[in-house]
Amino acid sequence: MSVQTLEQAKEFNFFESVENYFDKAASFTKFPKGLLEQIKTCNSVYKMNFPVKIGNDYRVVEAYRVQHSHHRVPTKGGIRYSHKVNQEEVMALASLMTFKCALVDVPFGGAKGGIKISTVGLSPMVLQKITRRYTAELIKKNFIGPGLDVPAPDYGTGEREMAWILDTYLSFHPSEVEGYACVTGKPVSQNGIRGRTAATGRGVVYALKEVCSYKDDMDKLGLATGLAGKTVIIQGLGNVGYHTGDVLKEFDAKVIGIAEREGGIYDENGLDVTKVFKHRKQSGSLLDYPGAKNMDNKLIMEMDCDILVPAALENQINSSNAHNIKAKIIAEGANGPVTPEAEAILLSKNVLIIPDIYCNAGGVTVSYFEWLKNLSHVRFGRMQKRFEEATQGNLLDMVEKMTGKTVSKRDREMVVHGADEIDIVNSGLEQTMVESYTQIREVWKKYKDVEDLRTAAFIVSINKVANAYLAMGVFP
Ligand code: NAD
């Protein structure tokens, strides 16, 4: 498929959008056409239909697992529960996973799963039945395993579903010593890792922090550097949206608007995301939050703000609303929230888009850490924490002795503290986001015709995947 200009643009479906972004970036590389075609193609698509007994009736459930690229194994990607799930959507999401993993140097191929169900109104018992049956279908076809394909949470799923997947997998593989690494995003009690639940949102904030640290780039947007004081609007108060808003507090950014399915709320003085989340949980709606104005959930995305974080679903910013978006930066918490048509409009308005394959890569990065933890059978920090604390304590004692001065109890605790699992996870995540942005920005600045961060990010990823194929000698 050729790259389309704004004038030629038609609305792409989600998979076509990803292909379009790929083609645009690939045109800046010199790899053979066949190799690029191989990189773009989904390697395996598994569609299944299975029965689930609900009450006295049976329901046929449609589900998918797509492994986009086997250039690295295992493949990796979340599982989505939504009544809108379809094959091209799962293929698009699986493709994005390949480029995301390559970009952040997570040594996996991309994959994604989807079950076409609406979770609203389904009891936990029925959801458990569906999840366990889906896992059994994956096991039958060798589509799950620590070295084969490792699922994780996505839209509509979380650590509860991952615990069901793990338990089903282990019942089929009771003696597999590495079995716990068959899925990530598990509860900590089930060998999950601290920091995974918040990782995608935290990664979005680290990405924003990095992007906003460059004066030249911020000057072009008419913004100051740093996150402090920046106004933010978030679409979707689920895993990604909530944690993005929550972590933004650490950097003094101000969330002024939130959109959910039932509507939006706006308060120019700032919203406390934790309190808003509790309000929604208790009342069943985001609306009528004390002190905030109720708004239409689409219109709220068009309000004045520095940063817009779409963190719900794909295609939310498209040719119908892109002209009205006033944000100067769009941070793609969701996968594929901006269509190519919308992107062309936004770029012409000088909006900086932080692309999904970079912006929301925190989730898969910490999933990788969880997988490593499961394979090594030891919690990060366990072996060295006490040793580090003793060494740092001795050093401080010596400094105090030599200077004759004593540091406060608080300062001593801070200096002596040995790294816990959460410290290691969050610092590994931040380092990954910083390093990856350095690579993207370098390409963005190097090629005169690369006008956007998405194309630059895809170029970085394509180079890495293509070089992996070339090293394997598949294309001598
Ligand atoms: P989630 O189910 O936890 O939350 C999504 C939220 O969006 C829900 O609260 C839902 O009610 C809301 N929503 C749906 N339609 C909406 C609309 N039209 N307007 C406003 N809100 C709407 O899902 P999630 O895990 O946060 O995933 C969100 C997006 O982030 C998806 O695109 C997913 O692929 C992507 N993502 C998730 C992860 C992860 O670790 N969970 C990692 C990377 C990317």
Coordinates of C-alpha atoms and ligand atoms in Angstrom, one line a residue:
M1 CA 0.0 0.0 0.0
S2 CA 1.4 3.4 -0.9
V3 CA 1.7 6.3 1.5
Q4 CA -1.2 8.7 1.2
T5 CA -1.0 12.5 1.4
L6 CA -3.7 14.5 3.2
E7 CA -5.3 15.4 -0.2
Q8 CA -5.6 11.7 -1.1
A9 CA -6.6 10.6 2.3
K10 CA -9.5 8.2 3.0
E11 CA -10.4 6.8 6.4
F12 CA -8.2 3.8 7.0
N13 CA -9.2 0.9 9.1
F14 CA -6.8 0.4 12.1
F15 CA -4.6 -2.3 10.4
E16 CA -4.3 -0.1 7.3
S17 CA -3.3 2.8 9.5
V18 CA -0.4 0.8 10.9
E19 CA 0.6 -0.3 7.5
N20 CA 0.5 3.3 6.3
Y21 CA 2.7 4.4 9.1
F22 CA 5.1 1.5 8.4
D23 CA 5.2 2.3 4.6
K24 CA 5.9 6.0 5.3
A25 CA 8.9 5.1 7.6
A26 CA 10.1 2.2 5.3
S27 CA 10.5 4.7 2.4
F28 CA 13.4 6.3 4.4
T29 CA 15.2 2.9 4.6
K30 CA 17.2 1.0 2.0
F31 CA 16.2 -2.6 2.9
P32 CA 15.1 -4.9 0.1
K33 CA 11.3 -4.7 -0.7
G34 CA 10.8 -8.4 0.1
L35 CA 12.4 -8.0 3.5
L36 CA 10.2 -5.0 4.3
E37 CA 7.1 -7.0 3.2
Q38 CA 8.1 -9.8 5.5
I39 CA 8.5 -7.4 8.4
K40 CA 5.1 -5.9 7.8
T41 CA 3.2 -9.2 7.4
C42 CA 1.4 -11.0 10.4
N43 CA 3.2 -14.3 10.7
S44 CA 0.4 -16.3 12.4
V45 CA -3.3 -15.6 12.9
Y46 CA -5.3 -18.0 15.1
K47 CA -9.0 -17.4 15.0
M48 CA -11.1 -19.6 17.3
N49 CA -14.8 -20.1 18.3
F50 CA -15.6 -22.0 21.4
P51 CA -18.7 -22.7 23.4
V52 CA -19.3 -21.4 26.9
K53 CA -22.3 -22.5 29.0
I54 CA -24.0 -19.5 30.6
G55 CA -26.9 -20.5 32.9
N56 CA -28.9 -23.0 30.9
D57 CA -27.7 -21.7 27.5
Y58 CA -24.6 -21.9 25.4
R59 CA -22.8 -19.0 23.8
V60 CA -20.3 -19.2 21.0
V61 CA -17.3 -17.0 21.8
E62 CA -15.2 -15.6 19.0
A63 CA -11.5 -15.0 19.9
Y64 CA -8.1 -14.4 18.4
R65 CA -4.4 -14.6 19.0
V66 CA -2.1 -13.0 16.4
Q67 CA 1.6 -13.4 16.4
H68 CA 2.9 -10.7 14.2
S69 CA 6.6 -11.4 14.1
H70 CA 8.7 -14.4 14.9
H71 CA 12.0 -12.6 14.3
R72 CA 12.4 -12.9 18.1
V73 CA 10.7 -15.3 20.4
P74 CA 8.7 -15.4 22.6
T75 CA 6.1 -13.2 21.0
K76 CA 4.5 -10.8 23.4
G77 CA 1.3 -8.7 23.7
G78 CA -1.8 -8.1 25.7
I79 CA -5.3 -9.7 25.6
R80 CA -8.2 -7.4 24.9
Y81 CA -11.9 -8.0 26.0
S82 CA -14.3 -5.9 24.0
H83 CA -17.4 -6.4 22.0
K84 CA -15.6 -4.5 19.1
V85 CA -12.7 -7.0 18.8
N86 CA -12.2 -8.2 15.2
Q87 CA -9.3 -9.8 13.3
E88 CA -7.9 -6.6 11.7
E89 CA -7.9 -4.9 15.1
V90 CA -5.9 -7.7 16.7
M91 CA -3.6 -7.8 13.7
A92 CA -3.0 -4.0 14.0
L93 CA -2.3 -4.3 17.7
A94 CA 0.1 -7.3 17.2
S95 CA 2.0 -5.3 14.6
L96 CA 2.4 -2.4 16.9
M97 CA 3.8 -4.7 19.5
T98 CA 6.6 -5.8 17.2
F99 CA 7.7 -2.2 16.6
K100 CA 7.2 -1.2 20.2
C101 CA 9.4 -4.1 21.5
A102 CA 12.1 -3.4 19.0
L103 CA 12.0 0.3 19.8
V104 CA 12.6 -0.2 23.6
D105 CA 15.0 -3.1 23.1
V106 CA 12.6 -5.7 24.6
P107 CA 13.8 -9.0 22.9
F108 CA 10.3 -10.2 21.8
G109 CA 8.3 -10.4 18.6
G110 CA 4.9 -8.7 18.7
A111 CA 1.6 -10.5 19.4
K112 CA -1.9 -9.6 20.6
G113 CA -5.1 -11.5 21.7
G114 CA -8.7 -10.5 21.7
I115 CA -12.0 -12.0 22.9
K116 CA -15.1 -10.5 21.4
I117 CA -17.2 -10.0 24.5
S118 CA -18.6 -7.1 26.4
T119 CA -17.4 -7.4 30.0
V120 CA -20.4 -5.2 31.2
G121 CA -23.0 -7.4 32.8
L122 CA -20.9 -10.6 32.7
S123 CA -20.3 -12.2 36.2
P124 CA -16.7 -12.9 37.3
M125 CA -17.6 -16.6 37.1
V126 CA -18.5 -16.4 33.4
L127 CA -15.5 -14.2 32.7
Q128 CA -13.3 -16.8 34.4
K129 CA -14.9 -19.7 32.3
I130 CA -14.2 -17.7 29.1
T131 CA -10.6 -16.9 30.1
R132 CA -9.8 -20.4 31.1
R133 CA -11.3 -21.9 27.9
Y134 CA -9.4 -19.3 25.8
T135 CA -6.2 -20.3 27.5
A136 CA -6.9 -24.0 26.9
E137 CA -7.4 -23.2 23.2
L138 CA -4.0 -21.4 23.1
I139 CA -2.3 -24.3 24.8
K140 CA -3.8 -26.8 22.3
K141 CA -2.2 -25.0 19.4
N142 CA 1.1 -24.1 21.2
F143 CA 0.1 -20.4 21.2
I144 CA 1.2 -19.8 24.8
G145 CA 4.3 -20.6 26.8
P146 CA 7.3 -18.8 28.4
G147 CA 9.4 -19.3 25.2
L148 CA 6.6 -19.2 22.7
D149 CA 4.0 -16.5 23.3
V150 CA 3.5 -14.5 26.5
P151 CA 0.2 -12.6 27.0
A152 CA -0.4 -9.6 29.3
P153 CA -3.3 -7.3 30.2
D154 CA -4.9 -4.9 27.7
Y155 CA -8.2 -3.1 27.4
G156 CA -10.8 -4.9 29.5
T157 CA -8.4 -7.2 31.3
G158 CA -6.1 -6.9 34.3
E159 CA -4.2 -9.0 36.9
R160 CA -7.3 -11.1 37.8
E161 CA -7.5 -12.5 34.2
M162 CA -3.7 -13.0 34.1
A163 CA -4.0 -15.1 37.3
W164 CA -6.7 -17.3 35.7
I165 CA -4.5 -17.7 32.6
L166 CA -1.5 -18.7 34.7
D167 CA -3.5 -21.2 36.8
T168 CA -4.9 -22.8 33.6
Y169 CA -1.5 -23.0 32.0
L170 CA 0.1 -24.5 35.1
S171 CA -2.6 -27.2 35.4
F172 CA -1.6 -28.3 31.9
H173 CA 2.1 -28.0 32.6
P174 CA 2.4 -28.8 36.3
S175 CA 6.2 -29.6 36.3
E176 CA 7.3 -26.8 34.0
V177 CA 9.8 -25.0 36.1
E178 CA 9.5 -21.8 34.0
G179 CA 5.8 -22.0 33.8
Y180 CA 5.2 -18.7 35.7
A181 CA 6.7 -16.8 32.8
C182 CA 3.9 -17.9 30.5
V183 CA 2.0 -14.6 31.2
T184 CA 2.9 -11.2 32.7
G185 CA 0.8 -8.6 34.5
K186 CA 0.0 -11.2 37.2
P187 CA -0.7 -10.2 40.8
V188 CA 2.4 -9.9 42.9
S189 CA 1.2 -12.8 45.0
Q190 CA 1.3 -15.0 41.8
N191 CA 4.9 -14.1 40.9
G192 CA 4.0 -10.8 39.3
I193 CA 6.3 -7.8 39.7
R194 CA 5.8 -4.6 41.7
G195 CA 5.1 -1.6 39.5
R196 CA 3.6 -3.6 36.5
T197 CA 0.0 -2.3 37.1
A198 CA 1.1 1.4 36.9
A199 CA 3.9 0.8 34.4
T200 CA 2.2 1.9 31.2
G201 CA 0.9 5.1 32.8
R202 CA 4.2 5.8 34.5
G203 CA 5.9 5.2 31.1
V204 CA 3.6 7.7 29.5
V205 CA 4.7 10.3 32.1
Y206 CA 8.4 9.5 31.7
A207 CA 8.0 9.8 27.9
L208 CA 6.3 13.2 28.4
K209 CA 9.0 14.3 30.8
E210 CA 11.7 13.4 28.3
V211 CA 10.0 15.1 25.3
C212 CA 9.3 18.2 27.3
S213 CA 12.9 18.5 28.4
Y214 CA 14.2 19.8 25.0
K215 CA 14.1 23.6 24.9
D216 CA 14.3 23.8 21.1
D217 CA 11.3 21.5 20.7
M218 CA 9.3 23.3 23.4
D219 CA 10.1 26.7 22.0
K220 CA 8.5 25.6 18.7
L221 CA 5.3 24.7 20.5
G222 CA 5.4 27.9 22.5
L223 CA 5.8 25.9 25.8
A224 CA 8.3 26.1 28.6
T225 CA 10.4 23.0 29.3
G226 CA 9.4 20.6 32.1
L227 CA 6.0 19.1 33.2
A228 CA 5.3 21.4 36.1
G229 CA 2.2 23.6 35.5
K230 CA 1.3 22.0 32.2
T231 CA -2.4 21.4 31.7
V232 CA -3.5 17.9 30.8
I233 CA -6.7 16.3 29.5
I234 CA -7.1 12.5 29.7
Q235 CA -9.5 10.3 27.7
G236 CA -10.2 7.0 29.5
L237 CA -9.8 6.5 33.3
G238 CA -8.8 2.8 33.1
N239 CA -5.4 1.3 33.7
V240 CA -3.4 3.6 31.4
G241 CA -5.4 6.8 31.9
Y242 CA -5.6 6.5 35.7
H243 CA -2.0 5.8 36.3
T244 CA -0.9 8.5 33.9
G245 CA -2.9 11.1 35.8
D246 CA -1.7 9.7 39.2
V247 CA 2.0 9.8 38.3
L248 CA 1.6 13.2 36.7
K249 CA 1.0 14.5 40.2
E250 CA 4.7 13.7 41.1
F251 CA 5.8 16.2 38.5
D252 CA 3.2 18.9 39.3
A253 CA 1.4 18.8 36.0
K254 CA -2.4 19.7 36.3
V255 CA -5.1 17.4 35.0
I256 CA -8.0 19.7 34.1
G257 CA -10.2 17.4 32.1
I258 CA -11.2 13.7 32.1
A259 CA -13.4 11.9 29.6
E260 CA -15.0 8.5 30.1
R261 CA -17.8 6.6 28.3
E262 CA -20.6 8.3 30.2
G263 CA -19.3 11.8 29.8
G264 CA -16.5 14.2 30.8
I265 CA -15.6 16.5 33.7
Y266 CA -13.6 19.7 33.6
D267 CA -12.0 21.9 36.2
E268 CA -9.5 24.5 35.3
N269 CA -8.1 24.5 38.8
G270 CA -7.1 20.9 38.5
L271 CA -8.7 17.5 39.3
D272 CA -7.3 15.0 41.8
V273 CA -7.3 11.8 39.7
T274 CA -7.2 9.5 42.7
K275 CA -10.3 11.2 44.2
V276 CA -12.1 11.2 40.8
F277 CA -11.4 7.5 40.4
K278 CA -12.9 6.8 43.8
H279 CA -15.9 9.0 43.0
R280 CA -16.5 7.0 39.8
K281 CA -16.2 3.7 41.6
Q282 CA -18.6 4.7 44.3
S283 CA -21.2 6.5 42.2
G284 CA -20.9 4.5 39.0
S285 CA -20.2 7.6 37.0
L286 CA -17.5 10.2 36.4
L287 CA -20.2 12.9 36.2
D288 CA -21.2 15.2 39.1
Y289 CA -17.7 15.3 40.6
P290 CA -17.8 18.0 43.3
G291 CA -16.5 21.3 41.9
A292 CA -16.1 20.1 38.3
K293 CA -18.3 21.0 35.2
N294 CA -20.0 18.1 33.4
M295 CA -19.2 18.0 29.7
D296 CA -19.7 15.9 26.6
N297 CA -17.0 13.3 26.4
K298 CA -16.0 14.2 22.8
L299 CA -16.0 18.0 23.4
I300 CA -13.7 17.8 26.4
M301 CA -11.0 16.5 24.1
E302 CA -11.3 19.7 22.2
M303 CA -10.7 22.0 25.2
D304 CA -7.6 24.2 25.5
C305 CA -4.7 22.3 27.1
D306 CA -1.0 21.7 26.7
I307 CA -1.2 17.9 26.6
L308 CA -3.9 15.5 25.5
V309 CA -3.6 11.9 26.6
P310 CA -6.0 9.6 24.6
A311 CA -5.9 6.4 26.8
A312 CA -9.1 4.6 25.7
L313 CA -9.2 3.0 22.2
E314 CA -8.0 3.5 18.6
N315 CA -9.3 6.0 16.0
Q316 CA -10.5 8.4 18.7
I317 CA -8.9 11.4 17.0
N318 CA -9.8 11.3 13.3
S319 CA -10.7 13.6 10.5
S320 CA -14.0 14.5 12.2
N321 CA -12.4 16.1 15.3
A322 CA -8.7 16.7 14.5
H323 CA -9.3 20.2 13.3
N324 CA -10.8 21.1 16.7
I325 CA -8.1 19.7 18.9
K326 CA -6.3 22.5 20.7
A327 CA -3.6 20.5 22.6
K328 CA 0.0 21.3 21.7
I329 CA 1.2 17.8 22.5
I330 CA -0.7 14.5 22.1
A331 CA 0.7 11.6 24.2
E332 CA -0.7 8.3 22.8
G333 CA -1.4 6.3 25.9
A334 CA -3.8 4.1 23.8
N335 CA -2.7 2.2 20.8
G336 CA -3.7 3.8 17.5
P337 CA -5.8 6.7 18.9
V338 CA -4.8 9.0 16.0
T339 CA -5.7 8.1 12.5
P340 CA -3.3 8.9 9.6
E341 CA -5.9 11.5 8.3
A342 CA -6.0 13.2 11.7
E343 CA -2.2 13.0 12.0
A344 CA -1.8 14.9 8.8
I345 CA -4.2 17.6 10.0
L346 CA -2.5 17.8 13.4
L347 CA 1.0 18.0 11.9
S348 CA -0.2 20.9 9.7
K349 CA -1.3 22.6 13.0
N350 CA 2.2 22.1 14.5
V351 CA 0.9 19.6 17.1
L352 CA 3.6 17.3 18.5
I353 CA 2.4 13.6 18.6
I354 CA 4.2 11.2 20.9
P355 CA 3.5 7.9 19.1
D356 CA 2.0 4.9 20.8
I357 CA 4.9 2.5 20.0
Y358 CA 7.1 4.7 22.2
C359 CA 4.6 6.5 24.5
N360 CA 2.9 3.4 26.0
A361 CA 5.8 1.0 25.8
G362 CA 6.2 1.1 29.6
G363 CA 3.8 -1.8 30.0
V364 CA 5.8 -4.2 27.8
T365 CA 9.0 -3.0 29.3
V366 CA 8.0 -3.9 32.8
S367 CA 6.4 -7.1 31.5
Y368 CA 9.8 -8.0 30.2
F369 CA 11.2 -7.4 33.7
E370 CA 8.5 -9.7 35.2
W371 CA 9.4 -12.4 32.7
L372 CA 13.1 -12.1 33.7
K373 CA 12.1 -12.3 37.3
N374 CA 10.0 -15.5 36.7
L375 CA 12.9 -17.1 34.8
S376 CA 15.4 -16.3 37.4
H377 CA 13.1 -17.3 40.3
V378 CA 14.3 -14.4 42.4
R379 CA 12.8 -11.0 43.3
F380 CA 14.8 -8.0 42.1
G381 CA 16.8 -6.5 45.0
R382 CA 16.6 -9.6 47.2
M383 CA 20.3 -10.5 46.8
Q384 CA 21.9 -7.1 47.1
K385 CA 19.6 -4.8 49.2
R386 CA 21.2 -5.6 52.6
F387 CA 24.7 -5.5 51.2
E388 CA 24.1 -2.2 49.5
E389 CA 22.7 -0.7 52.8
A390 CA 25.7 -2.0 54.8
T391 CA 28.2 -0.6 52.3
Q392 CA 26.5 2.8 52.0
G393 CA 26.1 2.9 55.8
N394 CA 29.9 2.2 56.3
L395 CA 30.7 4.9 53.8
L396 CA 28.5 7.5 55.5
D397 CA 30.0 6.5 58.9
M398 CA 33.5 7.2 57.5
V399 CA 32.4 10.6 56.1
E400 CA 30.9 11.5 59.4
K401 CA 34.0 10.5 61.3
M402 CA 36.3 12.4 58.9
T403 CA 34.3 15.6 58.9
G404 CA 33.1 15.5 62.5
K405 CA 29.6 16.2 61.3
T406 CA 26.4 14.1 61.6
V407 CA 23.8 13.8 58.9
S408 CA 20.1 13.9 59.9
K409 CA 18.1 10.6 60.3
R410 CA 16.1 11.4 57.2
D411 CA 19.2 12.0 55.1
R412 CA 20.9 8.9 56.4
E413 CA 17.8 6.8 55.5
M414 CA 17.8 8.3 52.0
V415 CA 21.5 7.7 51.4
V416 CA 21.7 4.2 52.9
H417 CA 18.5 2.8 51.3
G418 CA 19.2 -0.3 49.2
A419 CA 17.2 -0.8 46.1
D420 CA 13.8 -2.7 46.5
E421 CA 12.1 -4.3 43.6
I422 CA 10.0 -1.3 42.9
D423 CA 13.0 1.0 42.8
I424 CA 14.8 -1.2 40.3
V425 CA 11.7 -1.6 38.1
N426 CA 10.9 2.2 38.0
S427 CA 14.5 3.1 37.3
G428 CA 14.8 0.5 34.6
L429 CA 11.6 1.8 33.1
E430 CA 12.8 5.4 33.2
Q431 CA 16.1 4.6 31.7
T432 CA 14.4 2.7 28.9
M433 CA 12.1 5.6 28.1
V434 CA 15.1 8.1 28.1
E435 CA 17.3 5.9 25.9
S436 CA 14.5 5.2 23.4
Y437 CA 13.6 8.8 23.0
T438 CA 17.3 9.7 22.4
Q439 CA 17.2 7.2 19.5
I440 CA 13.9 8.5 18.1
R441 CA 14.9 12.2 18.4
E442 CA 18.3 11.5 16.7
V443 CA 16.5 10.1 13.6
W444 CA 13.9 12.9 13.7
K445 CA 16.7 15.6 13.6
K446 CA 18.9 13.7 11.2
Y447 CA 16.4 13.3 8.3
K448 CA 15.2 16.6 7.0
D449 CA 12.0 15.1 5.5
V450 CA 11.0 13.2 8.7
E451 CA 8.6 15.7 10.1
D452 CA 7.1 13.6 12.9
L453 CA 8.1 11.5 15.8
R454 CA 6.0 8.5 14.7
T455 CA 7.9 8.1 11.4
A456 CA 11.2 8.5 13.3
A457 CA 10.2 5.9 15.8
F458 CA 9.1 3.4 13.1
I459 CA 12.5 4.0 11.3
V460 CA 14.4 3.1 14.5
S461 CA 12.2 -0.1 14.9
I462 CA 12.4 -1.1 11.2
N463 CA 16.2 -0.9 11.3
K464 CA 16.4 -3.1 14.3
V465 CA 13.9 -5.8 13.0
A466 CA 15.5 -5.8 9.6
N467 CA 19.0 -6.1 11.0
A468 CA 17.8 -9.1 13.1
Y469 CA 16.5 -10.8 10.0
L470 CA 19.6 -10.0 8.0
A471 CA 21.8 -11.4 10.8
M472 CA 19.8 -14.6 10.7
G473 CA 20.7 -15.0 7.1
V474 CA 17.1 -15.4 5.9
F475 CA 17.8 -12.8 3.2
P476 CA 21.4 -13.5 2.1
Ligands
NAD1 P1 -8.9 -0.3 30.5 O1 -10.0 -1.2 30.1 O2 -8.3 -0.5 31.8 O3 -9.4 1.2 30.4 C1 -9.9 1.8 29.2 C2 -10.9 2.9 29.7 O4 -11.4 3.6 28.6 C3 -12.2 2.3 30.4 O5 -12.3 2.9 31.6 C4 -13.3 2.7 29.4 O6 -14.5 2.9 30.0 C5 -12.8 3.9 28.8 N1 -13.4 4.3 27.5 C6 -13.8 3.4 26.5 N2 -14.3 4.1 25.5 C7 -14.2 5.4 25.8 C8 -14.6 6.6 25.1 N3 -15.2 6.6 24.0 N4 -14.4 7.8 25.8 C9 -13.8 7.8 27.0 N5 -13.4 6.7 27.7 C10 -13.6 5.5 27.1 O7 -7.8 -0.4 29.3 P2 -6.3 0.0 29.3 O8 -5.5 -1.2 29.7 O9 -6.1 1.3 30.1 O10 -6.0 0.3 27.8 C11 -6.4 1.5 27.2 C12 -5.5 1.7 25.9 O11 -4.1 1.6 26.2 C13 -5.8 0.6 24.8 O12 -5.6 1.1 23.6 C14 -4.6 -0.4 25.1 O13 -4.3 -1.2 23.9 C15 -3.5 0.6 25.4 N6 -2.4 0.0 26.2 C16 -2.6 -0.7 27.4 C17 -1.6 -1.2 28.1 C18 -1.7 -1.9 29.4 O14 -0.7 -2.2 30.1 N7 -2.9 -2.0 30.0 C19 -0.3 -1.1 27.6 C20 -0.1 -0.4 26.4 C21 -1.2 0.1 25.7

